[in-house]
Coordinates of C-alpha atoms in Angstrom, one line a residue:
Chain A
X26 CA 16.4 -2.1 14.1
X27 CA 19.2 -2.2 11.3
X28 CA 21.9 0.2 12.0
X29 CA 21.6 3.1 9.5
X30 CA 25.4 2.0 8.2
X31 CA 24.1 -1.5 7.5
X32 CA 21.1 -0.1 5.6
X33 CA 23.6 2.0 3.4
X34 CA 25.3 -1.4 2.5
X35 CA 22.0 -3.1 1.9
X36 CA 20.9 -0.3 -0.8
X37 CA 24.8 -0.2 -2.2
X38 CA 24.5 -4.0 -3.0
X39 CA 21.2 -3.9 -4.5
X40 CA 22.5 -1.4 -6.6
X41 CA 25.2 -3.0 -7.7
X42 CA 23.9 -6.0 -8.1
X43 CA 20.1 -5.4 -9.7
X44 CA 19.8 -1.9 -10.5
X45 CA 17.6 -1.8 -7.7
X46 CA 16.7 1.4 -5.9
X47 CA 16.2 0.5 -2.0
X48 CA 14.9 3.5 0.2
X49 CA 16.8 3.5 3.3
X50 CA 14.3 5.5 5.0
X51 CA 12.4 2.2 5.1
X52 CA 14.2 0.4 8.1
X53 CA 11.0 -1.8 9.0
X54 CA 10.6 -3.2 5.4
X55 CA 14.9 -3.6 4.9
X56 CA 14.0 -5.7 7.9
X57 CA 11.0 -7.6 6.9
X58 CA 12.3 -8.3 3.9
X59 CA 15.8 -9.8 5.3
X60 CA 14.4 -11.4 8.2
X61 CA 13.2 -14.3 6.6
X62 CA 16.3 -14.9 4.3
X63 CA 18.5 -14.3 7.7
X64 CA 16.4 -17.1 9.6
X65 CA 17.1 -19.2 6.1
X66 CA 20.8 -19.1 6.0
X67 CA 21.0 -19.6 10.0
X68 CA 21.9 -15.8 11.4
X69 CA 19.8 -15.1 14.6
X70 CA 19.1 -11.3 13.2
X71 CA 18.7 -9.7 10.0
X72 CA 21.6 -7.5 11.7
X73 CA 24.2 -10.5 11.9
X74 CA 23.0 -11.7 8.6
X75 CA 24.2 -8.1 7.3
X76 CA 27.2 -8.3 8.7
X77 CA 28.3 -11.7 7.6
X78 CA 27.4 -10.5 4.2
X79 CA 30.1 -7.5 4.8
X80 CA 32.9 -9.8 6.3
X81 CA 32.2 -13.0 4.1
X82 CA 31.2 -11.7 1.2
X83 CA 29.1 -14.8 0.3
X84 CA 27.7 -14.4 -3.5
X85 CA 24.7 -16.6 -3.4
X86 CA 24.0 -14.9 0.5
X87 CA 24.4 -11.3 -1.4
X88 CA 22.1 -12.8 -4.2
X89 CA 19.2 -13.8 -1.9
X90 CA 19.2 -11.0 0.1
X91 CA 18.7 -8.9 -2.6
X92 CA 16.0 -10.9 -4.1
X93 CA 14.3 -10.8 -1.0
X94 CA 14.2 -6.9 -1.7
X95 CA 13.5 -7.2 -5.6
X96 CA 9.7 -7.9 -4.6
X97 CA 7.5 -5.2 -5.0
X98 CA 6.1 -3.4 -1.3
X99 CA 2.3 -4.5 -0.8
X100 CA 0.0 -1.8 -0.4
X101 CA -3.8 -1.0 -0.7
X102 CA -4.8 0.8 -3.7
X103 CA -1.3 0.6 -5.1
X104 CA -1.7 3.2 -8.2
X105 CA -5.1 4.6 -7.3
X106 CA -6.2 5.8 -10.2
X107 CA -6.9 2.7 -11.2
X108 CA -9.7 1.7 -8.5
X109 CA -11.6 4.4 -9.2
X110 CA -11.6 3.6 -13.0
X111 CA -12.4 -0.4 -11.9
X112 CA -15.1 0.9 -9.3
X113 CA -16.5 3.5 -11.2
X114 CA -16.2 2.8 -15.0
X115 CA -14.9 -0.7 -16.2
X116 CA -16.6 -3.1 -14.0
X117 CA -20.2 -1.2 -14.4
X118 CA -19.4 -1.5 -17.8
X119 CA -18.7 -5.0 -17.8
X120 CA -21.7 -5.7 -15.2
X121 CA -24.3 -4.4 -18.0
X122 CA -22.8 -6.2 -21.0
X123 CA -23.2 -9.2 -18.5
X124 CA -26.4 -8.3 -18.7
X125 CA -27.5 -9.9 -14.9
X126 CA -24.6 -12.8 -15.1
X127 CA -21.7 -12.5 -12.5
X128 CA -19.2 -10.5 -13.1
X129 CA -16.0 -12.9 -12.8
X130 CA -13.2 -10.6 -11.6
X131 CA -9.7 -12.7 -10.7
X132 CA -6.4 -11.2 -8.9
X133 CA -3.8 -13.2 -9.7
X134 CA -0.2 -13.3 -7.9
X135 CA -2.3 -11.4 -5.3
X136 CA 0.2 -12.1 -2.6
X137 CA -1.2 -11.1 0.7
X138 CA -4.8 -9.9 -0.8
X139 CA -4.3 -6.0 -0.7
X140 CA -5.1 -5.6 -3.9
X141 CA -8.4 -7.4 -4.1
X142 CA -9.5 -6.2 -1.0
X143 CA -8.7 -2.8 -2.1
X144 CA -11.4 -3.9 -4.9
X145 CA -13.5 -5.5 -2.1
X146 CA -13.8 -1.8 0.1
X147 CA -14.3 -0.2 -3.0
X148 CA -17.4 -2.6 -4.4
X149 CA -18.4 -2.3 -0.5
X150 CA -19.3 1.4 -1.5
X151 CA -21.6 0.3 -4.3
X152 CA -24.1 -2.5 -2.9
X153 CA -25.7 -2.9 -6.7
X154 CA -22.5 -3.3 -8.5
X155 CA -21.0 -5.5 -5.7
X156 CA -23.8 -7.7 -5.9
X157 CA -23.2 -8.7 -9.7
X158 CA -19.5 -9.2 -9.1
X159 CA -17.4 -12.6 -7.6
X160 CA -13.8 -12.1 -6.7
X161 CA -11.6 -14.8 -6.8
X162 CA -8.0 -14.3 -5.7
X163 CA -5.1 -16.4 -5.9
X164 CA -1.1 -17.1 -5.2
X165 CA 1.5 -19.4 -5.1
X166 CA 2.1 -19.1 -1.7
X167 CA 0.5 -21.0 0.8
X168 CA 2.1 -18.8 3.0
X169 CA 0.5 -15.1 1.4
X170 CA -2.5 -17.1 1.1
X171 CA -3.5 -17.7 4.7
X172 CA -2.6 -14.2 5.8
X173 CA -4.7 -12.7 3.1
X174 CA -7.5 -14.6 4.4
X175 CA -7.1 -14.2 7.6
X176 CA -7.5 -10.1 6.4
X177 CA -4.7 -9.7 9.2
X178 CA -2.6 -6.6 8.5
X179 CA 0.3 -4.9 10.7
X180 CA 0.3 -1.4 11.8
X181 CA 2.7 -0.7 8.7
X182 CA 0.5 -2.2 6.3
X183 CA -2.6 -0.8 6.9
X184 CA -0.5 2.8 7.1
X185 CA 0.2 1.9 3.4
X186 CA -2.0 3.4 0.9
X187 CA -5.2 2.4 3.2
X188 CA -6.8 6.1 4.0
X189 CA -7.5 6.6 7.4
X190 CA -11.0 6.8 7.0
X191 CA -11.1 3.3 5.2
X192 CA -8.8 1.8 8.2
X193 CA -12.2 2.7 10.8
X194 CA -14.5 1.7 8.5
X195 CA -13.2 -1.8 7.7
X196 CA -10.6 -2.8 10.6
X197 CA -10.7 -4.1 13.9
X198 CA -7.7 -3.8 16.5
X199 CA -6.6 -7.4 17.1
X200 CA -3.8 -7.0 19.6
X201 CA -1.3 -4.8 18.2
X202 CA -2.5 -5.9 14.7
X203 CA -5.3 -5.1 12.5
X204 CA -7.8 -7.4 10.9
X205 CA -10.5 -6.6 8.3
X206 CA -14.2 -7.2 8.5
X207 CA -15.8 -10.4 8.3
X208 CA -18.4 -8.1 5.5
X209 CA -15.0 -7.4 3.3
X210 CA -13.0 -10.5 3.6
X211 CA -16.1 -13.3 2.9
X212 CA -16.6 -11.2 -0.5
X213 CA -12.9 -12.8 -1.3
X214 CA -12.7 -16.4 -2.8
X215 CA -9.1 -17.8 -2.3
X216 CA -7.3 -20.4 -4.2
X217 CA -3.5 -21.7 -4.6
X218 CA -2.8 -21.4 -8.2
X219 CA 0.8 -21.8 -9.9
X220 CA 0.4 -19.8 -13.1
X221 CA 2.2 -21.9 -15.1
X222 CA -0.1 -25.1 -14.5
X223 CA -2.9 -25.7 -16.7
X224 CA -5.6 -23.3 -15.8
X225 CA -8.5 -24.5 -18.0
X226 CA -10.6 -25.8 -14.7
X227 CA -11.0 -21.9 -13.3
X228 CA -13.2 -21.1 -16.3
X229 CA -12.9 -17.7 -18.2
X230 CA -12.7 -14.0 -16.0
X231 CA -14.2 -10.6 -17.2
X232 CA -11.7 -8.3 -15.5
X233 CA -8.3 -10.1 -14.8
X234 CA -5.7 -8.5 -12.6
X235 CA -1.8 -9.3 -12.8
X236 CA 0.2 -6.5 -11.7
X237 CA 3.1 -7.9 -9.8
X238 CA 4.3 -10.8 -11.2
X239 CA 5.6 -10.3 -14.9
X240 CA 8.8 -8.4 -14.1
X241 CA 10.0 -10.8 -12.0
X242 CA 9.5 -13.3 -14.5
X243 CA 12.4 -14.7 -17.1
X244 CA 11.8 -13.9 -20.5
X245 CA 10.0 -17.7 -21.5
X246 CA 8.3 -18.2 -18.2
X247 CA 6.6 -14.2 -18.7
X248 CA 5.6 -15.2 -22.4
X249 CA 3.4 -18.5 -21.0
X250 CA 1.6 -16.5 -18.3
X251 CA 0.6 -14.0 -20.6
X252 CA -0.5 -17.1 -22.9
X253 CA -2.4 -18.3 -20.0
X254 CA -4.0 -15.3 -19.1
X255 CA -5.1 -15.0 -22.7
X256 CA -6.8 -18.3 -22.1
X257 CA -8.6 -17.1 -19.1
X258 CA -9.5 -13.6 -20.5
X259 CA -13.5 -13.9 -21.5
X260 CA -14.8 -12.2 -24.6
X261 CA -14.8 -8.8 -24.2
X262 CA -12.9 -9.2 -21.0
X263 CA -10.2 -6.9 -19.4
X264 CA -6.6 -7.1 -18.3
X265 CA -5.0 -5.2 -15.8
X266 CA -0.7 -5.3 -16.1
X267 CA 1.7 -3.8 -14.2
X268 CA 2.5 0.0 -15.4
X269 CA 5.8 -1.0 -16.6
X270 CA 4.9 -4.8 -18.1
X271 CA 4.6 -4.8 -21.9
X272 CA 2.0 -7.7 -23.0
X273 CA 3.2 -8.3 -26.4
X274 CA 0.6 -8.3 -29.2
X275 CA -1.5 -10.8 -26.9
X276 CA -3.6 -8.0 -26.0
X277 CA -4.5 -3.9 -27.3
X278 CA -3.1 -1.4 -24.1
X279 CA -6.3 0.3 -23.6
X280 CA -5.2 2.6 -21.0
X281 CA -1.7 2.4 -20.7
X282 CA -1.7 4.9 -17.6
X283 CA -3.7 2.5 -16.1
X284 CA -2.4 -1.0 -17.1
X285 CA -5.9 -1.7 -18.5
X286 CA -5.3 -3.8 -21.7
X287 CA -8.4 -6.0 -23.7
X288 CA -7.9 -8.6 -26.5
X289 CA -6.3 -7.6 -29.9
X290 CA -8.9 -5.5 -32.1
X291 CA -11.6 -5.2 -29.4
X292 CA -11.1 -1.5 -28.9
X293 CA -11.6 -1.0 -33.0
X294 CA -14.8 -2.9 -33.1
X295 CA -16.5 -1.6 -30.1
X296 CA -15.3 1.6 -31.4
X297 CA -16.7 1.3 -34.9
Chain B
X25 CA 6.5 26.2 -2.3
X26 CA 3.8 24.3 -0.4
X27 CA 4.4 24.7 3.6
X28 CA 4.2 21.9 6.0
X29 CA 3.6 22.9 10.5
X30 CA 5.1 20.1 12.8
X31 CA 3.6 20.2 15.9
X32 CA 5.4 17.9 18.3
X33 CA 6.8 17.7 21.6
X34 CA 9.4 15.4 20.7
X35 CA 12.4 17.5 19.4
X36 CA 13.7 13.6 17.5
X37 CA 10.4 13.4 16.4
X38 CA 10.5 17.1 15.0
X39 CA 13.9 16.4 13.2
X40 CA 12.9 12.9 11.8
X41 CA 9.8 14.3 10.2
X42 CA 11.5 17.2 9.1
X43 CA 14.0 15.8 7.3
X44 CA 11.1 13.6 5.7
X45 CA 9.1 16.6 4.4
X46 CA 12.2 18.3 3.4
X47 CA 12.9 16.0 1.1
X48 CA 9.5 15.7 -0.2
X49 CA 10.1 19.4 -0.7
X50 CA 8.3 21.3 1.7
X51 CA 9.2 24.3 3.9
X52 CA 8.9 22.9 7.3
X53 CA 7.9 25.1 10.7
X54 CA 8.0 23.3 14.2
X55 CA 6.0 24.1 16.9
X56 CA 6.1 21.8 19.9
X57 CA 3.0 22.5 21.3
X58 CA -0.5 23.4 20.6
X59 CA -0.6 26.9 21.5
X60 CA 3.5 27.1 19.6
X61 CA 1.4 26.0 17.0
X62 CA -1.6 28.1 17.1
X63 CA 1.0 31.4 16.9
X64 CA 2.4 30.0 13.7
X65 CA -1.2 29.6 12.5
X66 CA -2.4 32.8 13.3
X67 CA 0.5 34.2 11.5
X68 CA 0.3 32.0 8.3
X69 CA -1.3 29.3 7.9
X70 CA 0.6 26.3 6.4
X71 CA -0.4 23.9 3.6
X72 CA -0.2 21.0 6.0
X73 CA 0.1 20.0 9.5
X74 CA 1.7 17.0 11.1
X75 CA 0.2 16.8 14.6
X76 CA 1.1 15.1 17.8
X77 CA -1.8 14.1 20.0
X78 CA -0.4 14.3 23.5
X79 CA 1.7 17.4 24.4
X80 CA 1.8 19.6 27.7
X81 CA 0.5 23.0 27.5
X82 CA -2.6 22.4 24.8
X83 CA -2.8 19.0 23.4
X84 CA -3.4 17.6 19.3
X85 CA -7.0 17.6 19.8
X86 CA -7.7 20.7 21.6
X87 CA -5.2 22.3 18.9
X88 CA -7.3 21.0 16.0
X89 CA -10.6 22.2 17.6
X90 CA -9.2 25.7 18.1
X91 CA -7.9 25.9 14.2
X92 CA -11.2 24.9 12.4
X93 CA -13.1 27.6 14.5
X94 CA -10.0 30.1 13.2
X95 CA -11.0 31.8 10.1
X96 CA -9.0 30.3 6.8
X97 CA -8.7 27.5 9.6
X98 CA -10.2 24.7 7.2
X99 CA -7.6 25.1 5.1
X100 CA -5.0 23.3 6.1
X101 CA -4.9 19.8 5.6
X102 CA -3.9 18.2 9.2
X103 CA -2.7 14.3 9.9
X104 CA -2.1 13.4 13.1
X105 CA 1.2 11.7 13.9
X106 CA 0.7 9.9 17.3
X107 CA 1.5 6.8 19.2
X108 CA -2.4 6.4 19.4
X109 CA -3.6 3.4 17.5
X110 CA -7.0 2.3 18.8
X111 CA -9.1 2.2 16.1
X112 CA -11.9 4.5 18.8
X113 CA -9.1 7.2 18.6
X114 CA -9.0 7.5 14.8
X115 CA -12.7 8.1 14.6
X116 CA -12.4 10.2 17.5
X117 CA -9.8 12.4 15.6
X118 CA -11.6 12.1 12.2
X119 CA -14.7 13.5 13.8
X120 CA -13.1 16.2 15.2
X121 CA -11.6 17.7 12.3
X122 CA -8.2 15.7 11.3
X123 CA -7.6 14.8 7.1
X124 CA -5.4 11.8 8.3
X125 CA -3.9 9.8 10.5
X126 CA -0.5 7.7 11.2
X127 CA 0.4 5.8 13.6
X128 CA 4.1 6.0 15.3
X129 CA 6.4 4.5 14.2
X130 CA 6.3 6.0 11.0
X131 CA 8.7 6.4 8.0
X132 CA 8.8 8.5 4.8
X133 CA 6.4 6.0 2.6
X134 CA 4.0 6.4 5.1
X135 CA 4.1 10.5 5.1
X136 CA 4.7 10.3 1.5
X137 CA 1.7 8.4 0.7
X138 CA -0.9 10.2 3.0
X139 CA 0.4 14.2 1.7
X140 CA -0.5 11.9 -1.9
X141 CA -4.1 10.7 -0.8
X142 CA -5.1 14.4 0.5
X143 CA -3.2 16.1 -2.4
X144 CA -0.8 17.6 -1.0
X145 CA 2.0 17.7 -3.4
X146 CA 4.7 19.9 -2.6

């Protein structure tokens, strides 16, 4: 494990540099997080990587490491509040103005597939509603890709935001990890998709989820995905953001505690 | 000020989550054993209890069983903290009482985010 001096450095220069609030009570994920970038530049450890970083002072090393830590933590049912509105409000909704059609529900940027099975356990819970609904899930990385479908978590990431009961429920003990049910994981359709590529060919989505990409986005890139998903959104559809991204006047914030936003005037006309 | 019962026999252990729950802003008590623990109980009974499974004396699971029978004993909202990890034991402890569960090694995120889940907020 880092040394807790080393951690102090680590959370001083992503400071510095990005604003960035590191919490060094989170040794495992300073590590996870650098342990790739160290293997990159050619240190053996994260720990020698650290310490060239003191000694050399290299700015593009000092740079990637604290991009490595500028991505947001995974975690299941990241902002709850939200699922139980999804499980228990929105997607019913949009299952009976459906009327008996599927229910098209995509994750975008959905990294190592926490957030849709999050959706997954929680449709699990409701056979009739799970049973109108497809989920599609998607990511740049091959990488996040294949451990998402493989539904193989370590002991720190099912420890994050997955209750305890949910962990029996849904997980298997595979070695010293844990992997998800065969039930949860086939409800998951997975596909590599750069958001900035033509997306015509995946149809239209009713519910369309995007909560950790856009702030990591420059300023042009941020406005084409969110012309994109615009183009994906179906009539009548719903967005989910981030709780800190701002859409623009693409789309009405519906629930802006929630990140739930819908196309421009929706809200008024189904109101009126 | 909500109150937070660390039962472990690991006196590290007992500082480490401490210093966790402190800064979450509980009022921590240690105890580091069962029947430690069942004396702070049957004085006042805390918000929360972090709970070791195996400890000489009387054990996490025997603990638990004794404080549900204890009236105002459902109260508290108890997570084991244990190097246990088979998914057999988790059910085991669920069934017998337990809010929650982590896993050793832990960090603050981890306590942070269960105290959250059960609503425990201090």
């Amino acid at each position: 494990m880092i040394a807790p001096s080393d951690l102090t450095f680590v959370a001083a220069l992503c400071l510095a540099r990005a604003g960035l609030k590191v919490n060094t009570d989170k040794a495992y994920l300073i590590d996870s997080r650098l342990a790739p970038v160290a293997r990159r530049e050619g240190y053996d450890s994260p720990e020698d990587f650290i310490t060239a970083l003191r000694n050399r002072g290299d700015a593009r090393q000092a740079w990637a490491a604290v991009e490595a830590m500028v991505l947001p933590e995974p975690e299941f049912f990241r902002d709850r509040a939200l699922f139980d509105a999804l499980a228990d409000r929105v997607m019913p909704d949009l299952a009976h103005a459906r009327g008996g059609e599927p229910v098209r529900v995509w994750s975008a940027a959905c990294g190592t597939g926490q957030e849709v099975y999050s959706l997954a356990m929680r449709l699990a819970e409701a056979p009739a509603l799970a049973g109108q609904v497809d989920l599609f899930a998607s990511d740049l990385s091959e990488r996040s890709l294949e451990k998402a479908q493989a539904g193989l978590y370590s002991q720190f990431e099912v420890q994050r935001g997955l209750s305890a009961r949910n962990l029996v429920r849904h997980f298997e003990k595979s070695g010293e990890a844990f992997v998800l049910s065969p039930r949860i994981r086939q409800m998951v359709r997975w596909r590599r998709v750069n958001l900035m590529d033509d997306l015509t060919r995946l149809g239209q989505f009713d519910l369309l989820l995007c909560r950790g990409l856009l702030g990591q986005l420059a300023p042009e890139a941020r406005e084409k995905v969110l012309a994109q998903l615009q183009g994906a959104l179906a009539p009548g559809g719903r967005l989910v953001l981030g709780l800190k991204d701002v859409a623009g006047d693409r789309f009405d914030r519906l629930a802006p505690e929630l990140g739930l936003h819908g196309a421009p005037g929706e809200a008024v006309r189904s109101a009126a | 000020m909500k109150t937070c019962l660390v039962v472990d026999d690991s006196r590290v252990i007992r500082k480490v989550s401490r210093r966790i729950l402190e800064d979450l802003g509980f009022e921590v008590a240690e105890a580091s054993d069962g029947v430690e623990a069942m004396a702070w109980c049957s004085a006042v009974m805390p918000d929360a209890i972090l709970l070791d499974w195996r400890m000489p004396a009387m054990d996490g699971m025997e603990f638990l069983r004794r404080l549900r029978a204890e009236p105002g004993g459902a109260r508290p909202k108890v997570i084991f903290c244990t190097v246990e990890n088979e998914i057999d034991q988790i059910r085991e402890a669920l069934d017998a009482g337990a809010d929650e569960f982590i896993m050793k090694p832990f960090d603050g995120g981890i306590v942070a985010g269960k105290l959250a889940y059960l609503g425990v907020a201090a």
